[in-house]
Short mmCIF file of C-alpha atoms in Angstrom, two decimals:
data_model
loop_
_atom_site.label_atom_id
_atom_site.label_comp_id
_atom_site.label_asym_id
_atom_site.label_seq_id
_atom_site.Cartn_x
_atom_site.Cartn_y
_atom_site.Cartn_z
CA MET X 1330 199.98 46.73 93.68
CA ILE X 1331 197.70 45.67 96.47
CA LYS X 1332 198.23 47.35 99.77
CA VAL X 1333 198.70 44.76 102.45
CA PRO X 1334 197.74 46.07 105.87
CA LYS X 1335 200.54 45.94 108.40
CA LYS X 1336 200.51 43.17 110.91
CA PRO X 1337 199.75 44.61 114.34
CA LEU X 1338 202.57 44.52 116.88
CA PRO X 1339 202.44 41.61 119.28
CA SER X 1340 200.59 42.46 122.45
CA LEU X 1341 202.13 42.56 125.89
CA LEU X 1342 200.43 39.27 126.68
CA THR X 1343 202.21 37.55 123.79
CA ILE X 1344 205.57 39.12 124.64
CA ILE X 1345 205.40 37.97 128.25
CA GLY X 1346 203.16 34.96 127.79
CA TYR X 1347 205.11 32.85 125.34
CA PRO X 1348 208.50 32.94 127.10
CA PHE X 1349 206.72 32.39 130.41
CA ALA X 1350 204.83 29.38 129.09
CA ILE X 1351 207.99 27.88 127.60
CA ALA X 1352 209.99 28.50 130.77
CA LEU X 1353 207.25 26.98 132.90
CA THR X 1354 207.14 23.94 130.63
CA ILE X 1355 210.89 23.32 130.85
CA PHE X 1356 210.90 23.93 134.57
CA SER X 1357 207.91 21.63 135.10
CA PHE X 1358 209.50 18.77 133.22
CA PHE X 1359 212.62 19.13 135.36
CA GLN X 1360 210.52 19.29 138.49
CA VAL X 1361 208.52 16.16 137.76
CA GLY X 1362 211.85 14.40 137.35
CA PHE X 1363 212.01 13.08 133.87
CA ASN X 1364 215.01 11.00 134.78
CA LEU X 1365 215.98 8.46 132.13
CA GLU X 1366 218.12 6.49 134.57
CA ASP X 1367 215.22 5.82 136.93
CA PHE X 1368 212.94 5.27 134.04
CA LYS X 1369 215.20 2.56 132.63
CA ARG X 1370 215.48 0.84 135.98
CA ASN X 1371 211.75 0.90 136.53
CA TRP X 1372 211.11 -0.17 132.98
CA GLU X 1373 212.46 -3.58 133.96
CA ASN X 1374 209.58 -3.83 136.43
CA ARG X 1375 207.06 -3.59 133.65
CA LYS X 1376 206.68 -7.36 133.64
CA LEU X 1377 205.18 -7.03 137.12
CA VAL X 1378 202.27 -5.26 135.50
CA THR X 1379 202.09 -6.61 131.99
CA ASN X 1380 202.35 -10.26 132.99
CA THR X 1381 199.32 -10.01 135.19
CA LEU X 1382 197.43 -7.15 133.55
CA PHE X 1383 196.79 -9.11 130.38
CA ASN X 1384 195.93 -12.29 132.22
CA PRO X 1385 192.57 -11.34 133.69
CA LYS X 1386 190.79 -13.50 136.27
CA TRP X 1387 187.22 -13.02 135.12
CA GLU X 1388 185.39 -15.31 137.53
CA TRP X 1389 187.00 -13.67 140.52
CA ALA X 1390 186.11 -10.19 139.31
CA ILE X 1391 182.50 -10.94 138.52
CA GLU X 1392 182.02 -12.75 141.81
CA ASN X 1393 183.61 -10.09 143.98
CA ALA X 1394 183.19 -6.81 142.18
CA SER X 1395 179.67 -6.78 140.78
CA GLN X 1396 178.11 -5.87 144.13
CA ALA X 1397 180.62 -3.03 144.56
CA LEU X 1398 180.05 -1.85 141.01
CA LEU X 1399 176.34 -1.63 141.71
CA GLU X 1400 177.15 0.38 144.82
CA THR X 1401 179.26 2.73 142.68
CA ILE X 1402 176.36 3.32 140.31
CA GLN X 1403 173.96 3.91 143.20
CA ILE X 1404 176.32 6.46 144.73
CA ALA X 1405 176.48 8.31 141.42
CA ILE X 1406 172.70 8.27 140.90
CA LEU X 1407 171.84 9.48 144.39
CA ALA X 1408 174.58 12.11 144.53
CA SER X 1409 173.96 13.59 141.11
CA ILE X 1410 170.21 13.84 141.72
CA LEU X 1411 170.59 15.45 145.15
CA GLY X 1412 173.50 17.67 144.11
CA CYS X 1413 171.79 19.00 141.01
CA PHE X 1414 168.49 19.68 142.76
CA ILE X 1415 170.25 21.49 145.60
CA ALA X 1416 172.12 23.54 143.01
CA LEU X 1417 168.93 24.52 141.17
CA PRO X 1418 167.70 27.16 143.65
CA LEU X 1419 171.27 28.19 144.53
CA SER X 1420 172.06 29.10 140.93
CA PHE X 1421 169.13 31.52 140.81
CA TYR X 1422 170.66 33.32 143.77
CA ALA X 1423 174.10 33.20 142.12
CA SER X 1424 172.98 34.92 138.94
CA ARG X 1425 172.77 38.64 138.31
CA ALA X 1426 169.61 38.25 136.22
CA THR X 1427 167.47 36.86 139.03
CA ASN X 1428 169.17 38.27 142.12
CA GLN X 1429 169.55 42.03 142.28
CA THR X 1430 170.93 42.12 145.82
CA THR X 1431 174.67 42.47 145.36
CA ILE X 1432 175.63 41.07 148.75
CA THR X 1433 173.67 37.81 148.55
CA TYR X 1434 174.70 37.44 144.90
CA LEU X 1435 178.36 37.68 145.85
CA ILE X 1436 177.93 35.30 148.79
CA TYR X 1437 176.26 32.58 146.71
CA LYS X 1438 178.59 33.07 143.78
CA SER X 1439 181.73 32.81 145.88
CA PHE X 1440 180.30 29.87 147.82
CA LEU X 1441 179.85 27.97 144.56
CA ASN X 1442 183.31 28.99 143.39
CA PHE X 1443 184.78 27.89 146.68
CA ILE X 1444 183.37 24.36 146.64
CA ARG X 1445 184.52 24.05 143.04
CA THR X 1446 188.16 24.55 144.01
CA ILE X 1447 188.27 21.42 146.17
CA PRO X 1448 188.83 18.27 144.09
CA ASP X 1449 186.30 15.44 144.39
CA LEU X 1450 188.65 13.04 146.14
CA PHE X 1451 189.58 15.68 148.72
CA TRP X 1452 185.91 15.99 149.55
CA ALA X 1453 185.75 12.22 149.86
CA MET X 1454 188.72 12.17 152.26
CA LEU X 1455 187.21 14.90 154.39
CA PHE X 1456 183.82 13.23 154.56
CA THR X 1457 185.29 9.83 155.42
CA VAL X 1458 186.89 11.49 158.42
CA ALA X 1459 183.74 13.40 159.33
CA VAL X 1460 180.99 10.79 158.87
CA GLY X 1461 182.99 7.57 158.79
CA LEU X 1462 184.13 5.18 156.07
CA GLY X 1463 181.56 3.89 153.63
CA PRO X 1464 179.37 4.90 150.73
CA PHE X 1465 177.65 7.70 152.63
CA ALA X 1466 180.88 9.72 152.60
CA GLY X 1467 181.13 9.10 148.87
CA VAL X 1468 177.58 10.31 148.33
CA LEU X 1469 178.27 13.51 150.27
CA ALA X 1470 181.50 14.09 148.34
CA LEU X 1471 179.79 13.69 144.98
CA ILE X 1472 176.93 15.92 146.09
CA MET X 1473 179.46 18.71 146.62
CA PHE X 1474 181.11 17.85 143.31
CA SER X 1475 177.92 17.89 141.25
CA MET X 1476 176.52 20.88 143.11
CA ALA X 1477 179.62 22.90 142.23
CA ILE X 1478 179.53 22.07 138.54
CA MET X 1479 175.77 22.48 138.21
CA GLY X 1480 175.92 25.76 140.11
CA LYS X 1481 178.51 27.19 137.79
CA LEU X 1482 176.95 26.00 134.53
CA LEU X 1483 173.40 26.87 135.49
CA SER X 1484 174.08 30.29 136.99
CA GLU X 1485 175.92 31.25 133.81
CA THR X 1486 172.95 30.06 131.78
CA ILE X 1487 170.59 32.09 133.93
CA ASP X 1488 172.79 35.13 133.33
CA SER X 1489 171.93 34.97 129.65
CA ILE X 1490 168.18 34.29 129.79
CA ASP X 1491 165.65 36.50 128.08
CA LEU X 1492 164.53 39.03 130.70
CA GLY X 1493 161.32 39.88 128.86
CA PRO X 1494 159.10 37.16 130.37
CA LEU X 1495 160.43 38.03 133.83
CA GLU X 1496 159.39 41.64 133.34
CA ALA X 1497 156.03 40.62 131.96
CA ALA X 1498 155.32 38.46 135.00
CA LYS X 1499 156.29 41.29 137.32
CA ALA X 1500 154.19 43.78 135.37
CA SER X 1501 151.15 41.56 135.85
CA GLY X 1502 151.70 41.60 139.61
CA ALA X 1503 153.88 38.62 140.36
CA LYS X 1504 156.25 38.73 143.31
CA HIS X 1505 159.92 38.22 142.55
CA ASN X 1506 159.91 34.52 143.48
CA GLN X 1507 156.73 33.91 141.52
CA ALA X 1508 158.15 35.70 138.49
CA VAL X 1509 161.34 33.63 138.66
CA PHE X 1510 159.36 30.43 139.08
CA THR X 1511 156.99 31.03 136.18
CA SER X 1512 159.22 32.81 133.67
CA ALA X 1513 162.89 32.14 134.39
CA LEU X 1514 162.69 28.47 135.43
CA PRO X 1515 160.98 27.20 132.25
CA GLN X 1516 163.61 28.95 130.15
CA ILE X 1517 166.48 27.06 131.73
CA LEU X 1518 164.83 23.65 132.24
CA PRO X 1519 166.14 22.18 128.97
CA ASN X 1520 169.66 23.32 129.91
CA PHE X 1521 169.20 21.92 133.39
CA THR X 1522 168.27 18.52 131.97
CA ALA X 1523 171.25 18.50 129.62
CA TYR X 1524 173.64 19.52 132.40
CA PHE X 1525 172.14 16.96 134.72
CA LEU X 1526 172.84 14.13 132.31
CA TYR X 1527 176.37 15.44 131.76
CA ILE X 1528 177.00 15.65 135.50
CA PHE X 1529 175.58 12.19 136.00
CA GLU X 1530 178.20 10.87 133.57
CA LEU X 1531 180.93 12.75 135.43
CA CYS X 1532 179.68 11.31 138.72
CA ILE X 1533 179.76 7.77 137.39
CA ARG X 1534 183.42 8.27 136.45
CA ALA X 1535 184.25 10.00 139.71
CA SER X 1536 182.50 7.41 141.87
CA VAL X 1537 184.78 4.68 140.56
CA ILE X 1538 187.78 6.16 142.36
CA LEU X 1539 186.03 7.13 145.60
CA GLY X 1540 186.80 3.74 147.09
CA LEU X 1541 190.53 4.47 146.98
CA VAL X 1542 190.07 6.63 150.07
CA GLY X 1543 187.43 4.39 151.62
CA ALA X 1544 184.32 6.21 150.44
CA GLY X 1545 182.54 3.18 149.03
CA GLY X 1546 182.11 1.60 145.65
CA VAL X 1547 184.26 -0.49 143.39
CA GLY X 1548 187.40 1.55 144.12
CA ARG X 1549 187.66 -0.21 147.49
CA ILE X 1550 188.26 -3.53 145.77
CA ILE X 1551 190.69 -1.99 143.32
CA GLU X 1552 192.63 -0.45 146.17
CA THR X 1553 193.02 -3.69 148.14
CA GLN X 1554 194.12 -5.63 145.07
CA ARG X 1555 196.45 -2.84 143.98
CA ILE X 1556 198.42 -3.04 147.19
CA PHE X 1557 199.15 -6.70 146.44
CA LEU X 1558 199.89 -5.89 142.79
CA ARG X 1559 197.13 -8.27 141.72
CA PHE X 1560 196.70 -6.67 138.34
CA ASP X 1561 195.20 -9.89 137.04
CA ARG X 1562 192.26 -9.16 139.31
CA ILE X 1563 192.20 -5.44 138.61
CA SER X 1564 192.15 -5.57 134.83
CA PRO X 1565 188.80 -7.38 134.53
CA ILE X 1566 187.33 -4.94 137.06
CA ILE X 1567 188.55 -2.05 134.92
CA VAL X 1568 186.97 -3.64 131.86
CA LEU X 1569 183.71 -4.11 133.78
CA ILE X 1570 183.81 -0.45 134.80
CA LEU X 1571 184.48 0.61 131.21
CA VAL X 1572 181.53 -1.42 129.96
CA ALA X 1573 179.26 0.04 132.64
CA VAL X 1574 180.44 3.59 132.02
CA ILE X 1575 180.04 3.33 128.26
CA ALA X 1576 176.61 1.71 128.58
CA ILE X 1577 175.42 4.46 130.93
CA GLU X 1578 176.83 7.12 128.62
CA GLN X 1579 175.00 5.65 125.66
CA PHE X 1580 171.80 5.60 127.71
CA SER X 1581 172.28 9.23 128.66
CA VAL X 1582 172.99 10.25 125.06
CA TRP X 1583 169.80 8.47 124.01
CA LEU X 1584 167.80 10.13 126.79
CA ARG X 1585 169.21 13.55 125.91
CA ARG X 1586 168.13 13.15 122.31
CA LYS X 1587 164.69 12.02 123.47
CA ILE X 1588 164.13 14.92 125.84
CA LEU X 1589 165.76 17.86 124.11
CA MET A 674 140.39 31.97 128.85
CA ASN A 675 141.47 28.98 126.88
CA ILE A 676 144.86 27.70 127.83
CA PRO A 677 146.11 25.16 125.31
CA LYS A 678 146.88 21.77 126.83
CA GLN A 679 150.32 20.26 126.70
CA PRO A 680 150.57 17.50 124.13
CA VAL A 681 150.00 14.07 125.65
CA ASN A 682 153.36 12.50 124.90
CA GLN A 683 155.13 15.46 126.50
CA ARG A 684 153.08 15.07 129.65
CA VAL A 685 153.76 11.35 129.72
CA LEU A 686 157.48 12.03 129.32
CA LYS A 687 157.38 14.49 132.18
CA TYR A 688 155.78 11.98 134.55
CA LEU A 689 158.13 9.29 133.35
CA ILE A 690 161.16 11.41 134.17
CA THR A 691 159.79 12.32 137.59
CA VAL A 692 159.16 8.67 138.35
CA LEU A 693 162.63 7.76 137.08
CA ILE A 694 164.27 10.33 139.35
CA VAL A 695 162.26 9.41 142.44
CA VAL A 696 162.59 5.66 141.97
CA GLY A 697 166.28 6.01 141.12
CA SER A 698 167.11 7.93 144.25
CA ILE A 699 165.05 5.71 146.54
CA TRP A 700 166.56 2.57 145.05
CA SER A 701 170.06 4.00 145.45
CA ALA A 702 169.49 5.28 148.96
CA SER A 703 168.05 1.99 150.17
CA GLY A 704 170.81 0.03 148.47
CA LEU A 705 173.44 2.12 150.22
CA GLU A 706 171.52 2.05 153.50
CA ILE A 707 171.37 5.81 153.68
CA THR A 708 168.57 7.29 155.76
CA PRO A 709 167.43 10.91 155.96
CA GLU A 710 168.69 11.07 159.57
CA ARG A 711 172.23 10.53 158.36
CA PHE A 712 171.89 13.57 156.12
CA LEU A 713 170.54 15.60 159.01
CA THR A 714 173.36 14.67 161.37
CA ALA A 715 176.08 15.07 158.74
CA PRO A 716 176.45 18.88 158.93
CA SER A 717 177.21 18.81 162.67
CA LYS A 718 179.84 16.11 162.12
CA VAL A 719 181.43 18.13 159.34
CA TRP A 720 181.40 21.16 161.60
CA ILE A 721 183.35 19.21 164.25
CA LEU A 722 185.99 18.43 161.63
CA ILE A 723 186.18 22.05 160.47
CA THR A 724 186.57 23.38 164.00
CA ALA A 725 189.29 20.80 164.63
CA MET A 726 191.26 22.28 161.74
CA PHE A 727 191.38 25.77 163.19
CA PRO A 728 193.68 27.40 164.11
CA LEU A 729 195.68 26.21 161.13
CA ASP A 730 199.15 24.80 161.62
CA LEU A 731 201.21 27.64 160.15
CA SER A 732 204.55 26.61 161.67
CA GLN A 733 207.61 26.99 159.47
CA GLU A 734 208.06 23.25 159.29
CA ALA A 735 204.53 22.66 158.03
CA ILE A 736 204.79 25.39 155.39
CA ASP A 737 208.14 24.05 154.23
CA ARG A 738 206.62 20.63 153.71
CA ILE A 739 203.33 21.64 152.16
CA VAL A 740 204.19 24.44 149.75
CA PRO A 741 206.66 22.38 147.65
CA LYS A 742 204.06 19.60 147.44
CA VAL A 743 201.43 22.03 146.19
CA GLY A 744 204.01 23.33 143.71
CA GLU A 745 204.65 19.78 142.58
CA SER A 746 200.94 19.38 141.82
CA LEU A 747 201.11 22.55 139.75
CA PHE A 748 204.09 21.26 137.76
CA ILE A 749 202.45 17.87 137.23
CA ALA A 750 199.33 19.58 135.91
CA TRP A 751 201.28 21.87 133.58
CA ALA A 752 203.63 19.18 132.25
CA GLY A 753 200.67 16.82 131.80
CA THR A 754 198.72 19.48 129.93
CA VAL A 755 201.71 20.14 127.67
CA ILE A 756 201.99 16.43 126.89
CA GLY A 757 198.27 16.33 126.20
CA ALA A 758 198.38 19.43 124.00
CA ILE A 759 201.38 18.34 121.93
CA PHE A 760 200.02 14.87 121.19
CA SER A 761 196.36 15.73 120.87
CA PHE A 762 196.97 18.53 118.34
CA PRO A 763 198.00 16.34 115.37
CA ILE A 764 195.63 13.57 116.49
CA SER A 765 192.68 15.95 116.44
CA PHE A 766 193.30 16.65 112.75
CA LEU A 767 193.22 12.92 112.08
CA ALA A 768 189.98 12.66 114.03
CA ALA A 769 188.15 15.55 112.36
CA ASN A 770 185.99 14.20 109.57
CA ASN A 771 186.25 17.29 107.37
CA VAL A 772 190.06 17.23 107.26
CA SER A 773 190.95 13.57 107.42
CA LEU A 774 189.59 10.52 105.64
CA ASN A 775 186.26 9.26 106.85
CA SER A 776 187.34 5.80 107.98
CA PHE A 777 190.48 7.23 109.55
CA SER A 778 188.49 9.77 111.50
CA ARG A 779 186.13 7.16 112.86
CA ALA A 780 188.97 4.91 114.01
CA THR A 781 190.85 7.76 115.68
CA LYS A 782 187.71 8.85 117.49
CA GLN A 783 187.22 5.37 118.89
CA VAL A 784 190.80 5.33 120.17
CA LEU A 785 190.26 8.71 121.84
CA ASN A 786 187.06 7.41 123.44
CA VAL A 787 188.90 4.47 124.94
CA ILE A 788 191.69 6.69 126.30
CA ARG A 789 189.15 9.05 127.79
CA ALA A 790 187.32 6.26 129.56
CA PHE A 791 190.21 5.60 131.98
CA PRO A 792 190.26 7.98 134.94
CA GLU A 793 193.69 9.49 135.74
CA LEU A 794 193.94 7.59 138.99
CA ILE A 795 193.44 4.23 137.31
CA LEU A 796 196.08 5.12 134.72
CA ALA A 797 198.36 6.25 137.53
CA PHE A 798 198.36 3.00 139.42
CA VAL A 799 198.78 0.89 136.32
CA LEU A 800 201.80 3.06 135.45
CA LEU A 801 203.09 3.10 139.00
CA PRO A 802 205.15 -0.10 138.97
CA ILE A 803 206.66 0.90 135.62
CA THR A 804 207.53 4.53 136.16
CA GLY A 805 207.99 4.44 139.91
CA LEU A 806 206.56 6.35 142.83
CA GLY A 807 206.67 10.03 142.20
CA PRO A 808 205.52 12.90 140.06
CA LEU A 809 206.55 11.37 136.74
CA THR A 810 203.78 8.78 137.04
CA GLY A 811 201.27 11.50 137.80
CA THR A 812 202.44 13.55 134.84
CA LEU A 813 202.10 10.66 132.44
CA ALA A 814 198.67 9.73 133.79
CA VAL A 815 197.42 13.30 133.50
CA GLY A 816 199.03 13.63 130.07
CA ILE A 817 197.52 10.46 128.64
CA HIS A 818 194.06 11.32 129.90
CA SER A 819 194.41 14.84 128.49
CA ILE A 820 195.26 13.45 125.06
CA GLY A 821 191.86 11.76 125.06
CA THR A 822 189.82 14.72 126.19
CA LEU A 823 191.72 17.42 124.30
CA GLY A 824 191.73 15.30 121.15
CA LYS A 825 187.96 15.01 121.27
CA LEU A 826 187.35 18.71 121.97
CA SER A 827 189.90 19.92 119.39
CA SER A 828 188.57 17.64 116.66
CA GLU A 829 185.09 19.02 117.30
CA VAL A 830 186.45 22.55 116.90
CA ILE A 831 188.08 21.59 113.62
CA GLU A 832 184.84 20.05 112.41
CA GLY A 833 183.01 23.31 113.08
CA ILE A 834 185.22 25.60 110.96
CA ASP A 835 184.06 27.90 108.21
CA GLU A 836 184.86 26.24 104.86
CA GLY A 837 185.04 29.59 103.01
CA PRO A 838 188.74 30.33 103.59
CA LEU A 839 189.64 26.79 102.52
CA GLU A 840 187.79 27.28 99.25
CA SER A 841 189.49 30.59 98.55
CA ILE A 842 192.89 29.04 99.18
CA LYS A 843 192.03 26.18 96.85
CA SER A 844 190.77 28.55 94.15
CA SER A 845 193.95 30.61 94.31
CA GLY A 846 196.02 27.49 93.72
CA GLY A 847 196.91 26.41 97.27
CA THR A 848 197.74 22.83 98.06
CA LYS A 849 196.06 20.67 100.66
CA LEU A 850 198.87 21.54 103.09
CA ASN A 851 198.39 25.27 102.42
CA GLU A 852 194.74 24.86 103.25
CA LEU A 853 195.66 23.27 106.54
CA PHE A 854 198.18 25.93 107.51
CA PHE A 855 196.44 29.05 106.28
CA GLY A 856 192.80 27.96 106.37
CA VAL A 857 192.26 25.58 109.27
CA ILE A 858 194.89 26.33 111.89
CA PRO A 859 194.36 30.11 112.17
CA GLN A 860 190.63 29.50 112.59
CA VAL A 861 190.86 26.86 115.29
CA MET A 862 193.91 28.03 117.23
CA PRO A 863 192.20 30.49 119.63
CA THR A 864 189.52 28.02 120.68
CA ILE A 865 191.96 25.13 120.97
CA THR A 866 194.40 27.18 123.06
CA SER A 867 191.61 28.17 125.39
CA TYR A 868 190.68 24.49 125.70
CA TRP A 869 194.29 23.76 126.66
CA LEU A 870 194.12 26.29 129.44
CA TYR A 871 190.75 24.97 130.53
CA ARG A 872 192.21 21.48 130.62
CA PHE A 873 195.06 22.82 132.72
CA GLU A 874 192.55 24.02 135.29
CA ILE A 875 190.95 20.57 135.39
CA ASN A 876 194.31 18.82 135.50
CA LEU A 877 195.31 20.91 138.48
CA ARG A 878 192.49 19.36 140.48
CA ALA A 879 193.31 15.91 139.13
CA SER A 880 196.99 16.20 139.98
CA ALA A 881 196.18 17.37 143.49
CA VAL A 882 194.36 14.09 143.96
CA LEU A 883 197.00 11.82 142.42
CA GLY A 884 199.11 11.72 145.56
CA VAL A 885 196.55 9.32 147.05
CA VAL A 886 198.11 6.46 145.07
CA GLY A 887 201.63 7.86 145.46
CA ALA A 888 201.90 9.51 142.07
CA GLY A 889 203.19 12.82 143.41
CA GLY A 890 201.54 16.01 144.47
CA VAL A 891 199.69 17.29 147.49
CA GLY A 892 197.16 14.46 147.80
CA ALA A 893 199.53 12.21 149.74
CA GLU A 894 200.12 14.97 152.25
CA LEU A 895 196.42 15.44 152.91
CA ILE A 896 195.61 11.76 153.27
CA ASN A 897 198.56 11.23 155.63
CA GLN A 898 197.66 14.13 157.87
CA LEU A 899 194.06 12.97 158.00
CA ARG A 900 195.17 9.43 158.85
CA PHE A 901 197.35 10.65 161.70
CA ARG A 902 194.50 12.86 162.88
CA ASP A 903 196.67 15.97 162.57
CA PHE A 904 193.75 18.18 161.61
CA PRO A 905 195.40 21.61 161.87
CA ARG A 906 198.02 20.53 159.39
CA ALA A 907 195.42 18.92 157.11
CA GLY A 908 193.61 22.25 157.24
CA THR A 909 196.76 24.03 156.11
CA VAL A 910 197.13 21.61 153.21
CA LEU A 911 193.54 22.30 152.18
CA VAL A 912 193.82 26.06 152.47
CA VAL A 913 197.08 26.24 150.50
CA THR A 914 195.62 23.99 147.79
CA ILE A 915 192.44 26.05 147.56
CA LEU A 916 194.45 29.29 147.32
CA MET A 917 196.63 27.90 144.56
CA VAL A 918 193.65 26.60 142.58
CA LEU A 919 191.81 29.92 142.99
CA ILE A 920 194.80 31.96 141.80
CA VAL A 921 195.50 29.71 138.81
CA ASP A 922 191.80 29.61 137.88
CA THR A 923 191.52 33.38 137.94
CA ILE A 924 194.63 33.94 135.81
CA SER A 925 193.73 31.19 133.37
CA ALA A 926 190.13 32.39 133.02
CA ALA A 927 191.36 35.93 132.28
CA ILE A 928 193.76 34.69 129.60
CA ARG A 929 191.07 32.50 128.06
CA ARG A 930 188.66 35.41 127.86
CA ARG A 931 191.35 37.52 126.22
CA ILE A 932 192.18 34.77 123.70
CA ILE A 933 188.57 34.25 122.69
CA LYS A 934 187.55 37.90 122.57
CA GLY A 935 190.78 39.09 120.96
CA ARG A 936 192.53 42.41 121.33
CA GLU A 937 191.01 45.60 120.11
CA ILE A 938 193.14 46.75 117.21
CA LYS A 939 193.13 50.37 116.21
CA VAL A 940 193.37 50.71 112.44
#
């Protein structure tokens, strides 16, 4: 007879976690108001959308939205480049491997964590109030957005670099900054490039919706047509966006394979 | 000392990338009519906004309005994540090319790609006339988008499993279904659950934003207060949202670490 080892008792996390998760699920569904009555009534409105959504006005969209779509792409390019390059030095300060001073480490780390908690569109709203409506607010919002993601990803990568080269550089007389520049930076550059392309894709997606709060780009046109329920004008714009997003993604996948 | 030169094509690539980055940013900046001065004056303008927010509006009335809205965002995110998790789980098996048929997997992946391409907000306002103003629309939008992203991530986890256990099940007479239940699922479950939690963290930010189009949550509150130039109250909305996101992130990250690392079992 084979001795089967006993199954370990469930941990405290499982005992509390499962009922809590189930309770939260039930409670959430009640809270978001899954009300069949309303749903049925609103379901009759579906023609409002479906009639127009699948009847796209292509000429109108191409004529009116292509300039805005270009603006969207420009916002994403500028913001992801600036955001990522601002994040590059910051992440060295926010990593234990390259910053031994606990206080500055904690300050940079919590600064990056803090800007990560604010959603991209909240940034856009705040910047539209601060610097005025228009694409500049969108650029600033996406700079914060990409800076936060790059900071987190990159500082965690720096945490796990090989410390040997850093020590070697210091042993041969390099100052701390010099050592970081010559032996830590080259180690993370491939990661930086990969993250940059990833963040650029995220920015392209995020920049589409910036216009909803007046921060420039194609979202502005979507927002004005949405108010008038002109889904026949929105649907071709959405298709245009999809084509642009997918094309840019393919380009970035190709570039990633080329570089890395 | 002889330092070996970098190979030519690598150097060319390096210059090419530098040129691409510089030209790209200049082209974008000129197209958007953004000058360096605007960047230099921006911090002072942001500072004016920040000082206008303090002291925060902590009156009872403000708290009573804002906290339930923040809670609503939390519930939208959770319910949306649950929808995403429930639907993406079976779909991810169809999409994984080592479990499902090859043609099937390719088709499912394409469907997931299309779902993923729509941002939540776009989904939300297409759904809005059908499901009505309110959190239900937000939940569905978040849920549908999560199906796309979770399906992709989970199917990649399934594709990366160790085939050994499957073989041993097969050799001891297990059926295809046995392989799935005792070979695949136990291997992928920890990673997939941690992806669910990770998605919940992302959805929390997404659902906070959804209020902008009227799909429930705290976003509507923020945009209204900013429109009416009630900055102290907008500040309160921001601070409460940030606190909630920070707390949820911390808890969720701790649980994820525990799930991935596992518990130490004394034998």
